[in-house]
Every structure is written in structure tokens, then in C-alpha cells.
Amino acid sequence: MWQLLLNVTVAIWAVICLVWLLVLYFADADVMLLFKDKFGNGPEILEGQVVWITGASSGIGEYTAYCLAKAGCRLVLSARREDELERVKAACLLQGRHKLSDGDILTLVLDCLAFDSHQGAVQTVLEHFGRIDILLNNAGTSQRAPWMDIELDVDRALFELNVLGQVSLTQAVLPNMVERKKGHVAVVSSVAGKLGIPHSRSYNGTKCAVQGYFECLRTEMSQFNIDVTVLCPGPIFSNIFLHAATGKHSEQLGRAMAKTEKRMSTDKCAHYVSVALANKLYEAWITQQPWLYLLYINQFFPDLGRWILMKFGISYLMKIREGQ
């Protein structure tokens, strides 16, 4: 009797695992995010909320702004290029034409490296909207270079932009949220913050640091009813390589992505980002295979995950990283 029960239990568990693996094979996000996308809150639940997006002039930030504008969110769009922010604002007003007016979207030029300007920027937003409901820290850059060829100044520069810029602005925004005992902080990390991706030590290091800083923030802010979401996208179509760092200080990669590369579309990624915000997820993985499999293996079987990464080899990992 007990042997039969054990066999049935093992068989059921095997079927569940097989179904889960098959579902995951066709997935482009983690299971919880997919579930919330299907059965949870849609972005429209955020209607009327004030959402501040950094790095809003292109890529994930730009397309997330469109998605949230369509949902009826009031927006603060920040980046360094004012003309690009105005272009994105005009497109947002079209997306939210039945819900938003000109005053519902504020363009605010911001350099994440100008730390002394962050408090003033927060004050400008508060004077305009009276509150900040969601801060989406999206500004940052990528990198390509072998580990041994990277100058230490590149590490310093990327850490200031990808990490301290987000930390500084978040610290400036938090007092308003703490006072209201309500708010939501999100940060764009990366698959590289979870896995040891080759040829980008500075980028990998900054994204691992982002994970640590904002995991700490989540724990501390729970007493104030402030949510924290860490977003981990994989290969996404954008123009990030044009301004990506290399191994030399102040040098840019200057490469455009080819349309034939295997990457998630920017608007699909933005949709998932918006769903993660709407459902206040702790962490969201937004990526196609094989990265999704690698993330789960690394999460539950870390030694096996690292062994697989090493066995794949640098050439294969770089190939799939570049969407080939």
C-alpha cells in the first residue's frame, strides 16, 4: 500500500515538473509575472497615480511611459536630453488622449550623476503633483569588454551611474513616501544581476549591487507600507549599445542592434514592467529562453547553475547574449 502511494506521488510530481518545464519553454517571464499578467491587476489599476521614470527618453523607460500613459498615469519623464523628453511626452499624450492633459505629464531634465540636483528635482515634482506614488529607476548603461581589459575608472563610472544615481534619487524621494506611509520604488536591474555573464564585469557588478541595495531597502521600508520591485530584463531591443561602455574610460561601444537579433521587443518588456508595478511584485524576470531556464536553475540549484554557465563557454554565452 505504502509503495503504491509512493509511486503515485512520484508519478504525479514528475508530471507536474514536466508540464512546468514545457510551459516554461514557451515563457518569456517568470511564472509569477505570467500568472499576474493573466489573472492579476492590469496597468489600468494605476490610473491617476504619479509615476516618475528616469531614463525615459529611450528604450525600456520610453516604452514603459507609453504603457502607463495609456493606463492613465500622470507621469514625470526624466533624462538628460530635453528634446527627446518632449518627443516622448507628445507620444504619451497621444497614448493617453482620453485620460491625460498636458499638465499630467511633466518633463524634467535630470542627470543621475548630478547628485546635488536630486533633492531639487524632487521638490519640483512635489510642487507640480503634490506627491510621488511610484519611482521607476531606469537610467543606466551597459558594457562590453573582457574582464582583464577593463580600466578601474570604468568600474567607478558605471557604479556611480547604475547604482549610486539610483540610490541617491531614491533617498531623496523616500521622505515624501515615508511621511504618507505609502509609495512604491522600482529599479531596473538585469539578468546580469543574477548570473555571471562574461565580458562585462563592471555592468555585472553594478547590477548585483543594485539587487543588494534595493533588497535591503525593501526590508526596511516594509514598516512604512512602501513597496520595492526589482526588475530583471534579459536581452531587449533598444539603443543601449550606442552609449554602452567598453574597457576604456569615456569610450562608447557605438553599436546599433540588428533587427534580426533574437531579443524581446521593447513594448513587450514595458508591458511586463507595468504589470509588475501594478501587482507590486518583489522581483520580476523578463527574458526569453535559455536565460529563463538558467535563472531558475541558478535560483534553486546554484552550483549546477554555475557549472552549466562554465560548460556553455564564453563564445556560446556571448552568442545568445547578442541575440544570435
PDB file of C-alpha atoms in Angstrom:
ATOM      1  CA  MET A   1       0.000   0.000   0.000  1.00  0.00           C
ATOM      2  CA  TRP A   2       2.708   2.468   1.008  1.00  0.00           C
ATOM      3  CA  GLN A   3       4.806   1.551  -2.025  1.00  0.00           C
ATOM      4  CA  LEU A   4       1.818   2.185  -4.312  1.00  0.00           C
ATOM      5  CA  LEU A   5       1.172   5.545  -2.681  1.00  0.00           C
ATOM      6  CA  LEU A   6       4.836   6.497  -3.057  1.00  0.00           C
ATOM      7  CA  ASN A   7       4.840   5.506  -6.740  1.00  0.00           C
ATOM      8  CA  VAL A   8       1.680   7.517  -7.422  1.00  0.00           C
ATOM      9  CA  THR A   9       3.116  10.552  -5.620  1.00  0.00           C
ATOM     10  CA  VAL A  10       6.363  10.361  -7.593  1.00  0.00           C
ATOM     11  CA  ALA A  11       4.431   9.959 -10.849  1.00  0.00           C
ATOM     12  CA  ILE A  12       2.227  12.979 -10.115  1.00  0.00           C
ATOM     13  CA  TRP A  13       5.269  15.058  -9.170  1.00  0.00           C
ATOM     14  CA  ALA A  14       7.045  14.011 -12.376  1.00  0.00           C
ATOM     15  CA  VAL A  15       4.027  15.035 -14.469  1.00  0.00           C
ATOM     16  CA  ILE A  16       3.824  18.400 -12.690  1.00  0.00           C
ATOM     17  CA  CYS A  17       7.537  19.036 -13.311  1.00  0.00           C
ATOM     18  CA  LEU A  18       7.222  18.040 -16.964  1.00  0.00           C
ATOM     19  CA  VAL A  19       4.224  20.335 -17.505  1.00  0.00           C
ATOM     20  CA  TRP A  20       6.062  23.159 -15.731  1.00  0.00           C
ATOM     21  CA  LEU A  21       9.135  22.684 -17.932  1.00  0.00           C
ATOM     22  CA  LEU A  22       7.002  22.674 -21.079  1.00  0.00           C
ATOM     23  CA  VAL A  23       5.163  25.829 -20.034  1.00  0.00           C
ATOM     24  CA  LEU A  24       8.444  27.489 -19.159  1.00  0.00           C
ATOM     25  CA  TYR A  25       9.896  26.562 -22.545  1.00  0.00           C
ATOM     26  CA  PHE A  26       7.449  28.927 -24.248  1.00  0.00           C
ATOM     27  CA  ALA A  27       7.587  31.578 -21.498  1.00  0.00           C
ATOM     28  CA  ASP A  28       9.214  34.985 -21.671  1.00  0.00           C
ATOM     29  CA  ALA A  29       8.851  35.908 -17.998  1.00  0.00           C
ATOM     30  CA  ASP A  30       8.922  34.214 -14.616  1.00  0.00           C
ATOM     31  CA  VAL A  31       5.918  32.162 -13.534  1.00  0.00           C
ATOM     32  CA  MET A  32       4.579  34.678 -11.003  1.00  0.00           C
ATOM     33  CA  LEU A  33       4.743  37.540 -13.509  1.00  0.00           C
ATOM     34  CA  LEU A  34       2.992  35.426 -16.150  1.00  0.00           C
ATOM     35  CA  PHE A  35       0.302  34.496 -13.622  1.00  0.00           C
ATOM     36  CA  LYS A  36      -0.267  38.130 -12.656  1.00  0.00           C
ATOM     37  CA  ASP A  37      -0.348  39.137 -16.314  1.00  0.00           C
ATOM     38  CA  LYS A  38      -3.141  36.620 -16.870  1.00  0.00           C
ATOM     39  CA  PHE A  39      -5.107  36.823 -13.632  1.00  0.00           C
ATOM     40  CA  GLY A  40      -3.781  39.781 -11.637  1.00  0.00           C
ATOM     41  CA  ASN A  41      -4.091  43.549 -11.874  1.00  0.00           C
ATOM     42  CA  GLY A  42      -3.581  45.240 -15.230  1.00  0.00           C
ATOM     43  CA  PRO A  43      -1.707  48.554 -15.616  1.00  0.00           C
ATOM     44  CA  GLU A  44      -5.055  50.386 -15.649  1.00  0.00           C
ATOM     45  CA  ILE A  45      -5.253  49.943 -11.865  1.00  0.00           C
ATOM     46  CA  LEU A  46      -2.504  52.590 -11.669  1.00  0.00           C
ATOM     47  CA  GLU A  47      -4.713  55.250 -13.302  1.00  0.00           C
ATOM     48  CA  GLY A  48      -4.229  58.647 -11.690  1.00  0.00           C
ATOM     49  CA  GLN A  49      -1.036  57.694  -9.876  1.00  0.00           C
ATOM     50  CA  VAL A  50       2.084  59.849 -10.247  1.00  0.00           C
ATOM     51  CA  VAL A  51       4.906  57.776 -11.750  1.00  0.00           C
ATOM     52  CA  TRP A  52       8.430  59.180 -12.101  1.00  0.00           C
ATOM     53  CA  ILE A  53      10.518  57.412 -14.753  1.00  0.00           C
ATOM     54  CA  THR A  54      14.240  58.065 -15.167  1.00  0.00           C
ATOM     55  CA  GLY A  55      15.936  57.194 -18.441  1.00  0.00           C
ATOM     56  CA  ALA A  56      12.596  57.975 -20.080  1.00  0.00           C
ATOM     57  CA  SER A  57      13.970  59.261 -23.391  1.00  0.00           C
ATOM     58  CA  SER A  58      14.567  55.821 -24.941  1.00  0.00           C
ATOM     59  CA  GLY A  59      14.377  52.054 -24.507  1.00  0.00           C
ATOM     60  CA  ILE A  60      12.526  50.456 -21.609  1.00  0.00           C
ATOM     61  CA  GLY A  61      11.864  53.805 -19.923  1.00  0.00           C
ATOM     62  CA  GLU A  62      10.314  55.322 -23.030  1.00  0.00           C
ATOM     63  CA  TYR A  63       8.026  52.385 -23.794  1.00  0.00           C
ATOM     64  CA  THR A  64       7.004  51.964 -20.158  1.00  0.00           C
ATOM     65  CA  ALA A  65       5.959  55.617 -20.238  1.00  0.00           C
ATOM     66  CA  TYR A  66       3.704  54.869 -23.229  1.00  0.00           C
ATOM     67  CA  CYS A  67       2.153  51.887 -21.463  1.00  0.00           C
ATOM     68  CA  LEU A  68       1.495  53.830 -18.279  1.00  0.00           C
ATOM     69  CA  ALA A  69       0.175  56.847 -20.183  1.00  0.00           C
ATOM     70  CA  LYS A  70      -2.346  54.578 -21.888  1.00  0.00           C
ATOM     71  CA  ALA A  71      -3.364  53.353 -18.431  1.00  0.00           C
ATOM     72  CA  GLY A  72      -3.970  56.960 -17.341  1.00  0.00           C
ATOM     73  CA  CYS A  73      -0.959  57.509 -15.069  1.00  0.00           C
ATOM     74  CA  ARG A  74       0.334  61.014 -14.506  1.00  0.00           C
ATOM     75  CA  LEU A  75       3.996  60.989 -15.448  1.00  0.00           C
ATOM     76  CA  VAL A  76       7.314  62.615 -14.674  1.00  0.00           C
ATOM     77  CA  LEU A  77       9.729  61.936 -17.524  1.00  0.00           C
ATOM     78  CA  SER A  78      13.416  62.409 -16.759  1.00  0.00           C
ATOM     79  CA  ALA A  79      16.592  62.083 -18.811  1.00  0.00           C
ATOM     80  CA  ARG A  80      19.391  64.375 -19.923  1.00  0.00           C
ATOM     81  CA  ARG A  81      18.021  65.289 -23.375  1.00  0.00           C
ATOM     82  CA  GLU A  82      15.141  67.759 -23.179  1.00  0.00           C
ATOM     83  CA  ASP A  83      14.209  67.462 -26.857  1.00  0.00           C
ATOM     84  CA  GLU A  84      13.832  63.694 -26.565  1.00  0.00           C
ATOM     85  CA  LEU A  85      11.739  64.067 -23.421  1.00  0.00           C
ATOM     86  CA  GLU A  86       9.382  66.416 -25.246  1.00  0.00           C
ATOM     87  CA  ARG A  87       9.077  63.886 -28.068  1.00  0.00           C
ATOM     88  CA  VAL A  88       8.195  61.134 -25.600  1.00  0.00           C
ATOM     89  CA  LYS A  89       5.724  63.438 -23.830  1.00  0.00           C
ATOM     90  CA  ALA A  90       3.911  64.150 -27.101  1.00  0.00           C
ATOM     91  CA  ALA A  91       3.653  60.426 -27.813  1.00  0.00           C
ATOM     92  CA  CYS A  92       2.411  59.798 -24.245  1.00  0.00           C
ATOM     93  CA  LEU A  93      -0.337  62.386 -24.673  1.00  0.00           C
ATOM     94  CA  LEU A  94      -1.480  60.520 -27.771  1.00  0.00           C
ATOM     95  CA  GLN A  95      -1.457  57.214 -25.899  1.00  0.00           C
ATOM     96  CA  GLY A  96      -3.466  58.693 -23.038  1.00  0.00           C
ATOM     97  CA  ARG A  97      -5.504  61.154 -25.080  1.00  0.00           C
ATOM     98  CA  HIS A  98      -8.776  60.199 -23.382  1.00  0.00           C
ATOM     99  CA  LYS A  99      -7.317  60.351 -19.861  1.00  0.00           C
ATOM    100  CA  LEU A 100      -4.428  62.832 -19.781  1.00  0.00           C
ATOM    101  CA  SER A 101      -3.917  66.523 -20.385  1.00  0.00           C
ATOM    102  CA  ASP A 102      -0.698  68.476 -20.901  1.00  0.00           C
ATOM    103  CA  GLY A 103      -0.332  69.179 -17.187  1.00  0.00           C
ATOM    104  CA  ASP A 104      -0.474  65.493 -16.356  1.00  0.00           C
ATOM    105  CA  ILE A 105       2.976  64.915 -17.866  1.00  0.00           C
ATOM    106  CA  LEU A 106       5.997  66.774 -16.544  1.00  0.00           C
ATOM    107  CA  THR A 107       9.306  66.657 -18.398  1.00  0.00           C
ATOM    108  CA  LEU A 108      12.193  67.148 -16.005  1.00  0.00           C
ATOM    109  CA  VAL A 109      15.769  67.171 -17.269  1.00  0.00           C
ATOM    110  CA  LEU A 110      17.879  65.170 -14.833  1.00  0.00           C
ATOM    111  CA  ASP A 111      21.450  63.908 -14.767  1.00  0.00           C
ATOM    112  CA  CYS A 112      21.600  60.939 -12.393  1.00  0.00           C
ATOM    113  CA  LEU A 113      25.267  61.724 -11.779  1.00  0.00           C
ATOM    114  CA  ALA A 114      24.454  65.256 -10.584  1.00  0.00           C
ATOM    115  CA  PHE A 115      23.698  64.030  -7.078  1.00  0.00           C
ATOM    116  CA  ASP A 116      23.365  67.543  -5.641  1.00  0.00           C
ATOM    117  CA  SER A 117      20.454  68.239  -8.019  1.00  0.00           C
ATOM    118  CA  HIS A 118      18.297  65.314  -6.921  1.00  0.00           C
ATOM    119  CA  GLN A 119      16.692  66.970  -3.901  1.00  0.00           C
ATOM    120  CA  GLY A 120      15.744  69.987  -6.017  1.00  0.00           C
ATOM    121  CA  ALA A 121      14.286  67.728  -8.692  1.00  0.00           C
ATOM    122  CA  VAL A 122      12.126  66.005  -6.076  1.00  0.00           C
ATOM    123  CA  GLN A 123      10.894  69.385  -4.864  1.00  0.00           C
ATOM    124  CA  THR A 124       9.963  70.356  -8.427  1.00  0.00           C
ATOM    125  CA  VAL A 125       7.887  67.189  -8.823  1.00  0.00           C
ATOM    126  CA  LEU A 126       6.175  67.704  -5.465  1.00  0.00           C
ATOM    127  CA  GLU A 127       5.335  71.306  -6.332  1.00  0.00           C
ATOM    128  CA  HIS A 128       3.783  70.126  -9.594  1.00  0.00           C
ATOM    129  CA  PHE A 129       1.904  66.991  -8.465  1.00  0.00           C
ATOM    130  CA  GLY A 130       1.929  67.146  -4.671  1.00  0.00           C
ATOM    131  CA  ARG A 131       3.142  63.567  -4.316  1.00  0.00           C
ATOM    132  CA  ILE A 132       5.158  60.755  -5.913  1.00  0.00           C
ATOM    133  CA  ASP A 133       3.397  57.384  -5.949  1.00  0.00           C
ATOM    134  CA  ILE A 134       5.935  55.335  -7.931  1.00  0.00           C
ATOM    135  CA  LEU A 135       9.596  55.945  -8.706  1.00  0.00           C
ATOM    136  CA  LEU A 136      10.956  53.816 -11.545  1.00  0.00           C
ATOM    137  CA  ASN A 137      14.763  53.973 -11.527  1.00  0.00           C
ATOM    138  CA  ASN A 138      15.589  53.019 -15.106  1.00  0.00           C
ATOM    139  CA  ALA A 139      18.572  55.175 -16.079  1.00  0.00           C
ATOM    140  CA  GLY A 140      21.837  53.358 -16.695  1.00  0.00           C
ATOM    141  CA  THR A 141      24.116  51.892 -19.316  1.00  0.00           C
ATOM    142  CA  SER A 142      25.569  48.545 -20.414  1.00  0.00           C
ATOM    143  CA  GLN A 143      29.122  47.424 -21.198  1.00  0.00           C
ATOM    144  CA  ARG A 144      31.170  45.064 -23.344  1.00  0.00           C
ATOM    145  CA  ALA A 145      34.823  44.178 -22.695  1.00  0.00           C
ATOM    146  CA  PRO A 146      36.887  41.231 -21.397  1.00  0.00           C
ATOM    147  CA  TRP A 147      37.437  41.255 -17.618  1.00  0.00           C
ATOM    148  CA  MET A 148      41.211  41.797 -17.803  1.00  0.00           C
ATOM    149  CA  ASP A 149      40.967  44.645 -20.335  1.00  0.00           C
ATOM    150  CA  ILE A 150      38.730  46.912 -18.242  1.00  0.00           C
ATOM    151  CA  GLU A 151      40.197  50.013 -16.622  1.00  0.00           C
ATOM    152  CA  LEU A 152      39.241  50.584 -13.000  1.00  0.00           C
ATOM    153  CA  ASP A 153      37.886  54.020 -13.903  1.00  0.00           C
ATOM    154  CA  VAL A 154      35.207  52.254 -15.947  1.00  0.00           C
ATOM    155  CA  ASP A 155      34.106  50.352 -12.836  1.00  0.00           C
ATOM    156  CA  ARG A 156      33.895  53.609 -10.906  1.00  0.00           C
ATOM    157  CA  ALA A 157      31.929  55.388 -13.642  1.00  0.00           C
ATOM    158  CA  LEU A 158      29.389  52.589 -14.073  1.00  0.00           C
ATOM    159  CA  PHE A 159      28.934  52.188 -10.336  1.00  0.00           C
ATOM    160  CA  GLU A 160      28.123  55.864  -9.964  1.00  0.00           C
ATOM    161  CA  LEU A 161      25.633  55.817 -12.859  1.00  0.00           C
ATOM    162  CA  ASN A 162      23.997  52.400 -12.483  1.00  0.00           C
ATOM    163  CA  VAL A 163      23.978  52.233  -8.691  1.00  0.00           C
ATOM    164  CA  LEU A 164      24.640  55.455  -6.800  1.00  0.00           C
ATOM    165  CA  GLY A 165      22.489  57.504  -9.164  1.00  0.00           C
ATOM    166  CA  GLN A 166      19.511  55.263  -8.373  1.00  0.00           C
ATOM    167  CA  VAL A 167      20.312  55.203  -4.654  1.00  0.00           C
ATOM    168  CA  SER A 168      20.682  58.990  -4.438  1.00  0.00           C
ATOM    169  CA  LEU A 169      17.400  59.775  -6.195  1.00  0.00           C
ATOM    170  CA  THR A 170      15.546  57.115  -4.220  1.00  0.00           C
ATOM    171  CA  GLN A 171      16.874  58.540  -0.962  1.00  0.00           C
ATOM    172  CA  ALA A 172      15.626  61.982  -1.989  1.00  0.00           C
ATOM    173  CA  VAL A 173      12.149  60.648  -2.868  1.00  0.00           C
ATOM    174  CA  LEU A 174      11.641  58.458   0.210  1.00  0.00           C
ATOM    175  CA  PRO A 175      10.834  61.150   2.819  1.00  0.00           C
ATOM    176  CA  ASN A 176       7.601  62.044   0.991  1.00  0.00           C
ATOM    177  CA  MET A 177       6.614  58.382   0.783  1.00  0.00           C
ATOM    178  CA  VAL A 178       7.528  57.730   4.429  1.00  0.00           C
ATOM    179  CA  GLU A 179       5.509  60.750   5.551  1.00  0.00           C
ATOM    180  CA  ARG A 180       2.486  59.470   3.630  1.00  0.00           C
ATOM    181  CA  LYS A 181       3.224  55.845   4.595  1.00  0.00           C
ATOM    182  CA  LYS A 182       2.554  54.911   1.023  1.00  0.00           C
ATOM    183  CA  GLY A 183       4.696  54.522  -2.089  1.00  0.00           C
ATOM    184  CA  HIS A 184       6.424  52.205  -4.498  1.00  0.00           C
ATOM    185  CA  VAL A 185      10.066  52.191  -5.604  1.00  0.00           C
ATOM    186  CA  ALA A 186      11.183  50.109  -8.590  1.00  0.00           C
ATOM    187  CA  VAL A 187      14.620  49.662 -10.100  1.00  0.00           C
ATOM    188  CA  VAL A 188      15.736  48.099 -13.373  1.00  0.00           C
ATOM    189  CA  SER A 189      18.408  45.532 -12.611  1.00  0.00           C
ATOM    190  CA  SER A 190      19.184  42.814 -15.165  1.00  0.00           C
ATOM    191  CA  VAL A 191      19.604  39.096 -15.753  1.00  0.00           C
ATOM    192  CA  ALA A 192      23.258  40.054 -15.292  1.00  0.00           C
ATOM    193  CA  GLY A 193      22.447  40.851 -11.674  1.00  0.00           C
ATOM    194  CA  LYS A 194      21.539  37.185 -11.154  1.00  0.00           C
ATOM    195  CA  LEU A 195      24.039  35.353 -13.391  1.00  0.00           C
ATOM    196  CA  GLY A 196      27.767  35.618 -14.114  1.00  0.00           C
ATOM    197  CA  ILE A 197      27.594  36.943 -17.683  1.00  0.00           C
ATOM    198  CA  PRO A 198      31.047  37.215 -19.322  1.00  0.00           C
ATOM    199  CA  HIS A 199      32.668  40.294 -20.884  1.00  0.00           C
ATOM    200  CA  SER A 200      31.003  42.957 -18.744  1.00  0.00           C
ATOM    201  CA  ARG A 201      32.414  42.842 -15.234  1.00  0.00           C
ATOM    202  CA  SER A 202      31.528  46.467 -14.445  1.00  0.00           C
ATOM    203  CA  TYR A 203      27.929  46.063 -15.653  1.00  0.00           C
ATOM    204  CA  ASN A 204      27.545  42.724 -13.860  1.00  0.00           C
ATOM    205  CA  GLY A 205      28.948  44.193 -10.675  1.00  0.00           C
ATOM    206  CA  THR A 206      26.638  47.200 -10.728  1.00  0.00           C
ATOM    207  CA  LYS A 207      23.541  45.088 -11.297  1.00  0.00           C
ATOM    208  CA  CYS A 208      24.480  42.725  -8.450  1.00  0.00           C
ATOM    209  CA  ALA A 209      24.931  45.831  -6.295  1.00  0.00           C
ATOM    210  CA  VAL A 210      21.507  47.132  -7.324  1.00  0.00           C
ATOM    211  CA  GLN A 211      19.997  43.849  -6.161  1.00  0.00           C
ATOM    212  CA  GLY A 212      21.661  44.231  -2.762  1.00  0.00           C
ATOM    213  CA  TYR A 213      20.818  47.886  -2.212  1.00  0.00           C
ATOM    214  CA  PHE A 214      17.142  47.522  -3.075  1.00  0.00           C
ATOM    215  CA  GLU A 215      16.629  44.187  -1.315  1.00  0.00           C
ATOM    216  CA  CYS A 216      17.862  45.983   1.813  1.00  0.00           C
ATOM    217  CA  LEU A 217      15.519  48.889   1.065  1.00  0.00           C
ATOM    218  CA  ARG A 218      12.515  46.561   0.756  1.00  0.00           C
ATOM    219  CA  THR A 219      13.115  45.067   4.175  1.00  0.00           C
ATOM    220  CA  GLU A 220      13.495  48.454   5.849  1.00  0.00           C
ATOM    221  CA  MET A 221      10.567  50.127   4.082  1.00  0.00           C
ATOM    222  CA  SER A 222       8.032  47.415   4.904  1.00  0.00           C
ATOM    223  CA  GLN A 223       7.294  49.238   8.176  1.00  0.00           C
ATOM    224  CA  PHE A 224       6.168  52.284   6.165  1.00  0.00           C
ATOM    225  CA  ASN A 225       4.000  50.366   3.673  1.00  0.00           C
ATOM    226  CA  ILE A 226       6.416  51.198   0.850  1.00  0.00           C
ATOM    227  CA  ASP A 227       6.811  48.526  -1.828  1.00  0.00           C
ATOM    228  CA  VAL A 228      10.040  47.753  -3.695  1.00  0.00           C
ATOM    229  CA  THR A 229      10.216  45.966  -7.051  1.00  0.00           C
ATOM    230  CA  VAL A 230      13.441  44.768  -8.687  1.00  0.00           C
ATOM    231  CA  LEU A 231      13.093  44.230 -12.446  1.00  0.00           C
ATOM    232  CA  CYS A 232      15.461  41.855 -14.239  1.00  0.00           C
ATOM    233  CA  PRO A 233      15.173  42.082 -18.037  1.00  0.00           C
ATOM    234  CA  GLY A 234      17.273  39.995 -20.390  1.00  0.00           C
ATOM    235  CA  PRO A 235      18.175  40.860 -23.999  1.00  0.00           C
ATOM    236  CA  ILE A 236      15.786  43.638 -25.112  1.00  0.00           C
ATOM    237  CA  PHE A 237      15.682  45.697 -28.296  1.00  0.00           C
ATOM    238  CA  SER A 238      16.915  49.228 -27.565  1.00  0.00           C
ATOM    239  CA  ASN A 239      19.678  51.675 -28.472  1.00  0.00           C
ATOM    240  CA  ILE A 240      21.621  50.964 -25.276  1.00  0.00           C
ATOM    241  CA  PHE A 241      24.706  49.730 -27.150  1.00  0.00           C
ATOM    242  CA  LEU A 242      25.213  53.116 -28.801  1.00  0.00           C
ATOM    243  CA  HIS A 243      26.262  54.600 -25.472  1.00  0.00           C
ATOM    244  CA  ALA A 244      27.427  51.419 -23.712  1.00  0.00           C
ATOM    245  CA  ALA A 245      30.818  51.424 -22.030  1.00  0.00           C
ATOM    246  CA  THR A 246      33.803  49.373 -23.157  1.00  0.00           C
ATOM    247  CA  GLY A 247      37.009  48.639 -21.256  1.00  0.00           C
ATOM    248  CA  LYS A 248      38.392  52.147 -21.621  1.00  0.00           C
ATOM    249  CA  HIS A 249      37.225  55.169 -19.667  1.00  0.00           C
ATOM    250  CA  SER A 250      34.971  57.578 -21.633  1.00  0.00           C
ATOM    251  CA  GLU A 251      34.882  55.239 -24.664  1.00  0.00           C
ATOM    252  CA  GLN A 252      31.499  54.148 -26.048  1.00  0.00           C
ATOM    253  CA  LEU A 253      30.641  50.955 -27.880  1.00  0.00           C
ATOM    254  CA  GLY A 254      28.692  52.820 -30.585  1.00  0.00           C
ATOM    255  CA  ARG A 255      26.932  49.750 -31.980  1.00  0.00           C
ATOM    256  CA  ALA A 256      23.331  49.580 -33.141  1.00  0.00           C
ATOM    257  CA  MET A 257      21.303  46.399 -32.684  1.00  0.00           C
ATOM    258  CA  ALA A 258      20.329  44.481 -35.813  1.00  0.00           C
ATOM    259  CA  LYS A 259      16.632  43.749 -36.362  1.00  0.00           C
ATOM    260  CA  THR A 260      17.490  40.083 -36.893  1.00  0.00           C
ATOM    261  CA  GLU A 261      18.773  39.641 -33.323  1.00  0.00           C
ATOM    262  CA  LYS A 262      16.748  37.388 -31.028  1.00  0.00           C
ATOM    263  CA  ARG A 263      15.542  39.850 -28.408  1.00  0.00           C
ATOM    264  CA  MET A 264      12.296  40.713 -26.699  1.00  0.00           C
ATOM    265  CA  SER A 265      10.529  43.722 -28.167  1.00  0.00           C
ATOM    266  CA  THR A 266      10.754  46.872 -26.072  1.00  0.00           C
ATOM    267  CA  ASP A 267       6.994  47.301 -25.881  1.00  0.00           C
ATOM    268  CA  LYS A 268       6.534  43.717 -24.608  1.00  0.00           C
ATOM    269  CA  CYS A 269       9.137  44.328 -21.909  1.00  0.00           C
ATOM    270  CA  ALA A 270       7.409  47.601 -20.984  1.00  0.00           C
ATOM    271  CA  HIS A 271       4.107  45.764 -20.656  1.00  0.00           C
ATOM    272  CA  TYR A 272       5.652  43.289 -18.224  1.00  0.00           C
ATOM    273  CA  VAL A 273       7.273  46.140 -16.281  1.00  0.00           C
ATOM    274  CA  SER A 274       3.862  47.806 -15.964  1.00  0.00           C
ATOM    275  CA  VAL A 275       2.246  44.538 -14.824  1.00  0.00           C
ATOM    276  CA  ALA A 276       4.980  44.070 -12.207  1.00  0.00           C
ATOM    277  CA  LEU A 277       4.304  47.589 -10.910  1.00  0.00           C
ATOM    278  CA  ALA A 278       0.544  47.108 -10.914  1.00  0.00           C
ATOM    279  CA  ASN A 279       0.882  43.929  -8.846  1.00  0.00           C
ATOM    280  CA  LYS A 280       3.695  45.209  -6.603  1.00  0.00           C
ATOM    281  CA  LEU A 281       5.880  42.178  -7.295  1.00  0.00           C
ATOM    282  CA  TYR A 282       9.080  41.825  -5.274  1.00  0.00           C
ATOM    283  CA  GLU A 283      11.129  40.765  -8.299  1.00  0.00           C
ATOM    284  CA  ALA A 284      10.314  40.141 -11.951  1.00  0.00           C
ATOM    285  CA  TRP A 285      12.336  38.250 -14.572  1.00  0.00           C
ATOM    286  CA  ILE A 286      11.608  39.469 -18.094  1.00  0.00           C
ATOM    287  CA  THR A 287      13.512  37.428 -20.632  1.00  0.00           C
ATOM    288  CA  GLN A 288      13.323  34.691 -23.234  1.00  0.00           C
ATOM    289  CA  GLN A 289      14.963  31.278 -23.263  1.00  0.00           C
ATOM    290  CA  PRO A 290      17.522  29.994 -22.491  1.00  0.00           C
ATOM    291  CA  TRP A 291      18.019  32.747 -19.899  1.00  0.00           C
ATOM    292  CA  LEU A 292      14.810  31.912 -18.068  1.00  0.00           C
ATOM    293  CA  TYR A 293      15.868  28.295 -17.579  1.00  0.00           C
ATOM    294  CA  LEU A 294      19.284  29.452 -16.381  1.00  0.00           C
ATOM    295  CA  LEU A 295      17.700  31.835 -13.867  1.00  0.00           C
ATOM    296  CA  TYR A 296      15.555  29.101 -12.347  1.00  0.00           C
ATOM    297  CA  ILE A 297      18.409  26.593 -12.234  1.00  0.00           C
ATOM    298  CA  ASN A 298      20.691  29.171 -10.629  1.00  0.00           C
ATOM    299  CA  GLN A 299      17.976  30.069  -8.112  1.00  0.00           C
ATOM    300  CA  PHE A 300      17.238  26.552  -6.914  1.00  0.00           C
ATOM    301  CA  PHE A 301      20.491  24.712  -7.749  1.00  0.00           C
ATOM    302  CA  PRO A 302      23.224  27.381  -7.641  1.00  0.00           C
ATOM    303  CA  ASP A 303      26.187  25.029  -8.025  1.00  0.00           C
ATOM    304  CA  LEU A 304      24.565  23.326 -11.004  1.00  0.00           C
ATOM    305  CA  GLY A 305      23.759  26.723 -12.482  1.00  0.00           C
ATOM    306  CA  ARG A 306      27.348  27.876 -12.259  1.00  0.00           C
ATOM    307  CA  TRP A 307      28.607  24.584 -13.677  1.00  0.00           C
ATOM    308  CA  ILE A 308      26.259  24.953 -16.676  1.00  0.00           C
ATOM    309  CA  LEU A 309      27.419  28.518 -17.318  1.00  0.00           C
ATOM    310  CA  MET A 310      31.048  27.413 -17.344  1.00  0.00           C
ATOM    311  CA  LYS A 311      30.310  24.409 -19.565  1.00  0.00           C
ATOM    312  CA  PHE A 312      28.434  26.559 -22.065  1.00  0.00           C
ATOM    313  CA  GLY A 313      31.612  28.530 -22.576  1.00  0.00           C
ATOM    314  CA  ILE A 314      32.194  32.207 -23.262  1.00  0.00           C
ATOM    315  CA  SER A 315      31.587  32.025 -27.023  1.00  0.00           C
ATOM    316  CA  TYR A 316      28.143  30.423 -26.633  1.00  0.00           C
ATOM    317  CA  LEU A 317      27.087  32.751 -23.828  1.00  0.00           C
ATOM    318  CA  MET A 318      28.154  35.795 -25.811  1.00  0.00           C
ATOM    319  CA  LYS A 319      26.330  34.465 -28.850  1.00  0.00           C
ATOM    320  CA  ILE A 320      22.983  34.104 -27.103  1.00  0.00           C
ATOM    321  CA  ARG A 321      23.580  37.342 -25.214  1.00  0.00           C
ATOM    322  CA  GLU A 322      23.891  39.185 -28.517  1.00  0.00           C
ATOM    323  CA  GLY A 323      20.660  37.630 -29.767  1.00  0.00           C
ATOM    324  CA  GLN A 324      22.208  35.207 -32.242  1.00  0.00           C
TER     325      GLN A 324
END
